[in-house]
Every structure is written in C-alpha cells, then in structure tokens.
Tab-separated table of N, CA, C and O and ligand atoms in Angstrom:
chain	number	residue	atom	x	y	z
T	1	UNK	N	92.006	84.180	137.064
T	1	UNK	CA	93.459	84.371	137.280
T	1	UNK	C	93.771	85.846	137.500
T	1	UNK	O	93.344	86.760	136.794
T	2	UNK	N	94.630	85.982	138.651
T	2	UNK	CA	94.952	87.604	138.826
T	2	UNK	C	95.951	88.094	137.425
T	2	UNK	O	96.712	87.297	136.876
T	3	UNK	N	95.833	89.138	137.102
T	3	UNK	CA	96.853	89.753	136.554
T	3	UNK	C	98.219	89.466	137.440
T	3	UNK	O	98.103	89.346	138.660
T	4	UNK	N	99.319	89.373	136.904
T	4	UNK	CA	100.694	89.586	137.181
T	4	UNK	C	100.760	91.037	137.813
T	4	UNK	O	100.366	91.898	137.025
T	5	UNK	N	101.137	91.478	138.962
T	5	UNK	CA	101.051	93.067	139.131
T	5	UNK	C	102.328	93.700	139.154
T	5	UNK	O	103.099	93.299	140.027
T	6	UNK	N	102.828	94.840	138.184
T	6	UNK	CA	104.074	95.151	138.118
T	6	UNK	C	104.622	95.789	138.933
T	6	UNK	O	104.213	96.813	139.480
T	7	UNK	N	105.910	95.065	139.132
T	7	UNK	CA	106.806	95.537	140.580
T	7	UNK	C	107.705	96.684	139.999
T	7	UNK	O	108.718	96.783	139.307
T	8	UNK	N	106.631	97.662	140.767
T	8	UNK	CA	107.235	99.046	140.345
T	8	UNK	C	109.089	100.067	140.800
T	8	UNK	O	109.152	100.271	142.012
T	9	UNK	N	109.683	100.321	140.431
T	9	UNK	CA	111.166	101.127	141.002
T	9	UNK	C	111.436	101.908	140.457
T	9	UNK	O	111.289	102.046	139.243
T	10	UNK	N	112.175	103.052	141.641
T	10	UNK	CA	112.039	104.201	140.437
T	10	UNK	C	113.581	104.541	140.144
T	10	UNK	O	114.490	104.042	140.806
T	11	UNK	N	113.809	105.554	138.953
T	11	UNK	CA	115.225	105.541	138.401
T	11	UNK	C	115.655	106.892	139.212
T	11	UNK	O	115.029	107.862	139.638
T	12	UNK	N	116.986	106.501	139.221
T	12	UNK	CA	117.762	106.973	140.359
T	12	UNK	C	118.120	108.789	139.338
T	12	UNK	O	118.698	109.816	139.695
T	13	UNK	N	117.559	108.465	138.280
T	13	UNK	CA	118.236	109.534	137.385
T	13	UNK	C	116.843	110.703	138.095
T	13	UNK	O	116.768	111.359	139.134
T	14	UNK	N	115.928	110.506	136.932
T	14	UNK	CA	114.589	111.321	137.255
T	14	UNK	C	113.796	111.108	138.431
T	14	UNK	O	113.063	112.045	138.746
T	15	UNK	N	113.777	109.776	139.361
T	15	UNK	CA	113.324	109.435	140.027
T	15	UNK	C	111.275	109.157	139.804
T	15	UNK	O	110.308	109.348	140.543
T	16	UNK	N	111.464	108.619	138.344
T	16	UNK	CA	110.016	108.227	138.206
T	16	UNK	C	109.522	106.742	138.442
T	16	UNK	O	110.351	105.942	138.009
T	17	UNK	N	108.889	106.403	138.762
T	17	UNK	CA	108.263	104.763	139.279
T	17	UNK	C	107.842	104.123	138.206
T	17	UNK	O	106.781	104.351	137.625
T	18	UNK	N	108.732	103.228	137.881
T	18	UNK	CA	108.528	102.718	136.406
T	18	UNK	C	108.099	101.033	136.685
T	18	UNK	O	108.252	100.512	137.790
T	19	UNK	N	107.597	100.371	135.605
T	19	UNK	CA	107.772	98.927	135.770
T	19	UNK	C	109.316	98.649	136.021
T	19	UNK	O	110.141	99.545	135.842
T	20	UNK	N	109.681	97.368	136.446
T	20	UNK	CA	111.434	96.725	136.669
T	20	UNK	C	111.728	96.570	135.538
T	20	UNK	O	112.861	96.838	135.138
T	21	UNK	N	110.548	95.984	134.562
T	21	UNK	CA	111.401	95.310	133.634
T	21	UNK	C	111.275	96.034	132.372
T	21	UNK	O	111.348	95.509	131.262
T	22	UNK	N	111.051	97.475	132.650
T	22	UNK	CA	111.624	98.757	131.883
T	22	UNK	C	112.556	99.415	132.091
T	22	UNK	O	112.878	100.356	131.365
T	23	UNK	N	113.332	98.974	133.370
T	23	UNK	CA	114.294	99.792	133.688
T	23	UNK	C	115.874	98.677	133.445
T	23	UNK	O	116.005	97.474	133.218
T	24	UNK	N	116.827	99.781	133.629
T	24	UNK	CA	118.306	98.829	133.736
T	24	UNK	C	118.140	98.945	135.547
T	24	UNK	O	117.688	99.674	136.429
T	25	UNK	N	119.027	97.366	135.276
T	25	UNK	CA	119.076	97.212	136.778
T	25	UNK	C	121.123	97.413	137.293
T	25	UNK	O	122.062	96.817	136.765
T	26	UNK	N	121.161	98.070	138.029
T	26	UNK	CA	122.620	97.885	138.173
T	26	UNK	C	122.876	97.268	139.702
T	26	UNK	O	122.421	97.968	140.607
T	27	UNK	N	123.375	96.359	139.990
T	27	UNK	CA	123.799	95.389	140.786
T	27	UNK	C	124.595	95.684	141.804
T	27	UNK	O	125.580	95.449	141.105
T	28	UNK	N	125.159	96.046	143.021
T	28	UNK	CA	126.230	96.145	144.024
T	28	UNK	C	126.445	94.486	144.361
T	28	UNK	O	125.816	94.152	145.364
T	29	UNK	N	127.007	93.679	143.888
T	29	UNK	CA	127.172	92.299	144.568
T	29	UNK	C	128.066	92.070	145.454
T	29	UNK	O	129.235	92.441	145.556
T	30	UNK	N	127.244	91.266	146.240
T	30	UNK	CA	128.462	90.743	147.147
T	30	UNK	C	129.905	90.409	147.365
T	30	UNK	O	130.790	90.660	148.183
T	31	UNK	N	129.731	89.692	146.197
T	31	UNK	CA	131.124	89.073	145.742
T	31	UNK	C	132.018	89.583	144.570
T	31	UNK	O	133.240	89.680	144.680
T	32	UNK	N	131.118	89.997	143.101
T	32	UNK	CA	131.676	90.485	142.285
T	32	UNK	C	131.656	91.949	141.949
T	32	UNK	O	131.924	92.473	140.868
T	33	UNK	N	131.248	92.572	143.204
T	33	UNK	CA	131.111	94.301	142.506
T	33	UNK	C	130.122	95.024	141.737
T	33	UNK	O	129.051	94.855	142.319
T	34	UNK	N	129.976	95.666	140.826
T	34	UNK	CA	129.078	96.215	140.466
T	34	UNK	C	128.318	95.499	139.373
T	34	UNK	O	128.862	95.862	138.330
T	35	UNK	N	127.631	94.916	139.172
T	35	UNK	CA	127.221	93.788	137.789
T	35	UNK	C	125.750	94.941	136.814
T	35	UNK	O	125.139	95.972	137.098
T	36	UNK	N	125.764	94.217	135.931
T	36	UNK	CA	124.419	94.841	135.494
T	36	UNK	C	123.397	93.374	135.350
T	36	UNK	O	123.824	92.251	135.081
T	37	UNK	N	122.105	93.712	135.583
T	37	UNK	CA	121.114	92.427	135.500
T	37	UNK	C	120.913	91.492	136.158
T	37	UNK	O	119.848	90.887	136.279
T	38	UNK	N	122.234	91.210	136.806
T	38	UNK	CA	122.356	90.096	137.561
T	38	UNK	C	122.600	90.382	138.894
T	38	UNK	O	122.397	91.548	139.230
T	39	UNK	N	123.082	89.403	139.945
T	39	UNK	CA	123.845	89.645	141.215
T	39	UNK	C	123.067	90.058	142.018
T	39	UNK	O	122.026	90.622	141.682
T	40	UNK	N	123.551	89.784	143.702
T	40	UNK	CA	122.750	89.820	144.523
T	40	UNK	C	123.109	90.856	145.529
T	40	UNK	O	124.201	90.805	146.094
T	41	UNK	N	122.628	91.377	145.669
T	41	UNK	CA	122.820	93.094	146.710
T	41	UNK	C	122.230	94.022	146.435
T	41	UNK	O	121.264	93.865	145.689
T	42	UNK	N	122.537	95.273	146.881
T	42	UNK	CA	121.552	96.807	146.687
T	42	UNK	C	121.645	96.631	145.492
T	42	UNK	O	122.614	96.021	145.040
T	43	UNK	N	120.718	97.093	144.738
T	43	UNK	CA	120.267	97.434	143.366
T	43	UNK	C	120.093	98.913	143.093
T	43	UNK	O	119.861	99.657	144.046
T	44	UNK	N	120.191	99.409	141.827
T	44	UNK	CA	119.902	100.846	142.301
T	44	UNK	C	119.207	100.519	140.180
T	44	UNK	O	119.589	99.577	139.486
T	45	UNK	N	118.228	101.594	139.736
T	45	UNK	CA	117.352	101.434	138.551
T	45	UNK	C	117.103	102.687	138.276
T	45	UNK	O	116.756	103.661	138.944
T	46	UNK	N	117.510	102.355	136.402
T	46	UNK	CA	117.637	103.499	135.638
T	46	UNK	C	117.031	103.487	134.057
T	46	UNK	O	117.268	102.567	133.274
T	47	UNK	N	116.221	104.649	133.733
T	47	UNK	CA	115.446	104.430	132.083
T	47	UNK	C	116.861	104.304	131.646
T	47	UNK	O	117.936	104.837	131.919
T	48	UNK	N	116.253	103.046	130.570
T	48	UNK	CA	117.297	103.429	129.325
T	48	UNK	C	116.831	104.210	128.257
T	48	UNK	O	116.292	103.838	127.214
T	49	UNK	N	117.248	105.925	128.851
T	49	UNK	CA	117.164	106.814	128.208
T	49	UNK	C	118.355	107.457	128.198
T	49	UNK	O	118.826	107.681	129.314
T	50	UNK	N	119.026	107.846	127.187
T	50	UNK	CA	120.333	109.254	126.838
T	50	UNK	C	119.790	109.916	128.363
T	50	UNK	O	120.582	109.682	129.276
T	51	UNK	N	118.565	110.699	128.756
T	51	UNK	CA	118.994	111.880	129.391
T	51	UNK	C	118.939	110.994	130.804
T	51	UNK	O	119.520	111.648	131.670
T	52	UNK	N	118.580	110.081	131.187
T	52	UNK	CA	118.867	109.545	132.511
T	52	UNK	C	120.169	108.934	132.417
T	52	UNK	O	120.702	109.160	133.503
T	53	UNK	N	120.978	108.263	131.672
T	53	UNK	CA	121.980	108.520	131.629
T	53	UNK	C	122.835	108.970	131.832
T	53	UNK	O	123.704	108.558	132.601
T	54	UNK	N	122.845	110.154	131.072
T	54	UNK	CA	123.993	111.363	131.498
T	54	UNK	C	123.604	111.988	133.079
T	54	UNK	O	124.517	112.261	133.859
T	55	UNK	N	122.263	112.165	133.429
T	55	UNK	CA	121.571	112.679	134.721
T	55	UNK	C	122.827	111.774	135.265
T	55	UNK	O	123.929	112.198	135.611
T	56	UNK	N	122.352	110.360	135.250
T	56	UNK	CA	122.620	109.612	136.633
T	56	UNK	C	124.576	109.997	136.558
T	56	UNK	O	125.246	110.222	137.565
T	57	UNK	N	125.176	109.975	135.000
T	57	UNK	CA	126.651	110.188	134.883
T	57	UNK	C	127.218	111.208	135.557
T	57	UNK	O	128.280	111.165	136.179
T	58	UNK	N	126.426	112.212	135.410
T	58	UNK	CA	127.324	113.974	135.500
T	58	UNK	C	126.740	114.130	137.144
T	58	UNK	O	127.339	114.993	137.785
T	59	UNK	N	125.611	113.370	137.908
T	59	UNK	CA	125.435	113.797	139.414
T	59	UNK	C	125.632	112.910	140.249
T	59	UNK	O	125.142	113.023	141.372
T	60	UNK	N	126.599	111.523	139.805
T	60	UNK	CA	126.907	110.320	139.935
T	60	UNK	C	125.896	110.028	141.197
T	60	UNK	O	126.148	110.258	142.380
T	61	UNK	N	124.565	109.406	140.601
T	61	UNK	CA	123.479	108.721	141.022
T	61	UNK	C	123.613	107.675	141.437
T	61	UNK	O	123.184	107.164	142.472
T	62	UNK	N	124.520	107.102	140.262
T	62	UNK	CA	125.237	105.521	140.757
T	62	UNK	C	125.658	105.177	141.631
T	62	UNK	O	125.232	104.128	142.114
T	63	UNK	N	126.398	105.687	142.076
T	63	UNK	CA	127.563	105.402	143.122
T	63	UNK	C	127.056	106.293	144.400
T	63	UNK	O	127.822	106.289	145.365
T	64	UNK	N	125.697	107.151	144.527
T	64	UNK	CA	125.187	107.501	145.151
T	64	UNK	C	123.981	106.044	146.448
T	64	UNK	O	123.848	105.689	147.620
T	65	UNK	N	123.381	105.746	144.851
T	65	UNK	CA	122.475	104.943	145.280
T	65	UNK	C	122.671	103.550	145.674
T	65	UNK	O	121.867	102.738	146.133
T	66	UNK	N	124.532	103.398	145.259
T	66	UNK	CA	124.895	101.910	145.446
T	66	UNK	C	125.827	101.696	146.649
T	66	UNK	O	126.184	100.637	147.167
T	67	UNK	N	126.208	103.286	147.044
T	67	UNK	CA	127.196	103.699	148.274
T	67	UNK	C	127.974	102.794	147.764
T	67	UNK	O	127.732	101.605	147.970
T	68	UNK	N	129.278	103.277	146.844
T	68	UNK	CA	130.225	102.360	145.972
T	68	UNK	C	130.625	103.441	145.003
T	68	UNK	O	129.950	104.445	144.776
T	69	UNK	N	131.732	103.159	144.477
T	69	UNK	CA	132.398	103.474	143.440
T	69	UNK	C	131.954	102.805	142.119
T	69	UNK	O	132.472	101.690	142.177
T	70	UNK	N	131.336	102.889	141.074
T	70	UNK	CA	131.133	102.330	139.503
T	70	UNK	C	131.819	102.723	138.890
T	70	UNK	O	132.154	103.896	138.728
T	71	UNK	N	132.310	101.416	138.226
T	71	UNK	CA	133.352	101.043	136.982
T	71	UNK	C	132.766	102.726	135.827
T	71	UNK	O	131.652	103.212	135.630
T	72	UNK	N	134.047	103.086	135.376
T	72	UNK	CA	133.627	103.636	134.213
T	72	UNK	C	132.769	102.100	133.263
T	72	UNK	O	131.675	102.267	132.724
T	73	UNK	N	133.266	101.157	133.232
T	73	UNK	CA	132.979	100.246	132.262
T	73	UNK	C	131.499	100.053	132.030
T	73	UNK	O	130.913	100.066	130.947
T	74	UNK	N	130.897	99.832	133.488
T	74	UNK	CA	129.552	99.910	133.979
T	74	UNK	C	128.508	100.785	132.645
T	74	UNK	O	127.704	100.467	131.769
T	75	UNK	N	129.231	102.181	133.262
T	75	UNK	CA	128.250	103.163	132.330
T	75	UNK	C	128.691	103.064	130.855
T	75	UNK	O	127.738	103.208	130.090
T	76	UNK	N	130.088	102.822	130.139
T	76	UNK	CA	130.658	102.796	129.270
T	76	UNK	C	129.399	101.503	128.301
T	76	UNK	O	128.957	101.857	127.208
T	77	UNK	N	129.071	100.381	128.782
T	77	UNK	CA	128.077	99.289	128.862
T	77	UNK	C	126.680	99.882	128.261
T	77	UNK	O	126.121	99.712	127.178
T	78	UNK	N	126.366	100.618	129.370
T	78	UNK	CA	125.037	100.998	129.136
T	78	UNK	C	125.218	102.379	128.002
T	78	UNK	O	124.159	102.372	127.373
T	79	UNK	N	125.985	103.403	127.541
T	79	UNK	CA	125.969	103.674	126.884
T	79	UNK	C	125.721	102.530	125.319
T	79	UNK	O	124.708	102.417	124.629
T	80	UNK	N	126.913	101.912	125.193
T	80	UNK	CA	127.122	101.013	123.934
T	80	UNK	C	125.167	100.182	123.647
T	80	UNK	O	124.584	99.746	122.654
T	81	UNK	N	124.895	100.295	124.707
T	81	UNK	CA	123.120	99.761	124.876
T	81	UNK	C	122.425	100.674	124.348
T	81	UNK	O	121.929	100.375	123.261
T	82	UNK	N	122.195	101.797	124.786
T	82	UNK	CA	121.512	102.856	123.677
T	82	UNK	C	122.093	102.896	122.468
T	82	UNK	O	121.259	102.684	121.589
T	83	UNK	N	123.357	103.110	121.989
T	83	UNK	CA	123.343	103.308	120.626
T	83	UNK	C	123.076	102.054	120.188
T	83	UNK	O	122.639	101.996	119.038
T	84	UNK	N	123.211	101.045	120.766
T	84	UNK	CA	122.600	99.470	119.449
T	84	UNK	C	121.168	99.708	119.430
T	84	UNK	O	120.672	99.597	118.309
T	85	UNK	N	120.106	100.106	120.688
T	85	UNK	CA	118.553	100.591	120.326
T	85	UNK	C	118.907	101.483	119.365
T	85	UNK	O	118.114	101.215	118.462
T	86	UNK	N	119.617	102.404	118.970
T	86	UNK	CA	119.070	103.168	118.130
T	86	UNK	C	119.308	103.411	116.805
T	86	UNK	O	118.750	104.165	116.007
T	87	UNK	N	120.726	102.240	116.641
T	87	UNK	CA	120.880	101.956	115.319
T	87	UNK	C	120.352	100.603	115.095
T	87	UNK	O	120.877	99.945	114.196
T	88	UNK	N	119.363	100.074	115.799
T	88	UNK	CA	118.522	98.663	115.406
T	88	UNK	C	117.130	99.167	114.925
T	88	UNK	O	116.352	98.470	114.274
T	89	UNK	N	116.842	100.749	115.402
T	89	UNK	CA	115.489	101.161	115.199
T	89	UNK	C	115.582	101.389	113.182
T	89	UNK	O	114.586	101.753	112.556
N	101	ZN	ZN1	114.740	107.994	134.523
C-alpha cells in the first residue's frame, strides 16, 4: 500500500509549504463569501500561529490572496482559535 502523500500549501503569512491539514484553510465561496474550512472557491492557507496571524492581519494577506475583502469576523474566529489551543494546553 502507498503511503497517503501530503498535499502540501503554503501560508500566505510566511509563505512556508506545510501539510493542508496543518494549516487553516480560509474559503472565498461562491455563494457565501468568505467561510473558514469549508466552501468552494480560491482558498488562500495559514499556520495557526500568533505570528502568522498578525503577519497575514497587519499586511492583509487575506484579502490579498483571496482578491476580496475579509470579514473582521473571519480573523476575529481564528484569533478566539489560538487562545482555546492555548488555554486547553
Ligand atoms: Zn505561516
């Protein structure tokens, strides 16, 4: 049996080539706008790390890589996601 081979993308923050399913995925959908995880359209992928984070926040990566405007809510989201990793650690 082959190994599974990981489908590599890189984050829009640092721009390193990570596995997918280490990264957040943020969504441009068709129909509903910017989604996280889900939805079907450009994708654009980011560590869930504090400093890619703020990278992708303060040089708006997002809305770079999704050619779109992102919800404050969007990032507001993925913040509230790091602090539950790090008050679950
Ligand atoms: Zn990164």
């Amino acid at each position: 049996m082959n190994e599974p081979r990981p489908v590599l993308r890189r984050c829009v923050a640092c721009r390193e080539l990570l596995d997918r399913q280490q990264l957040w995925r943020v969504i441009r959908d068709h129909r509903e706008g910017v989604l996280l995880d889900r939805g079907m359209g450009r994708s654009a992928y980011l560590c869930p790390t504090e400093a890619c984070l703020d990278e992708a926040r303060r040089r708006k990566r997002l809305n770079k890589a999704l050619r779109c405007q992102v919800p404050d809510s969007v990032i507001a989201t993925l913040q509230e996601r790091l602090s539950f990793q790090r008050d679950s650690r």
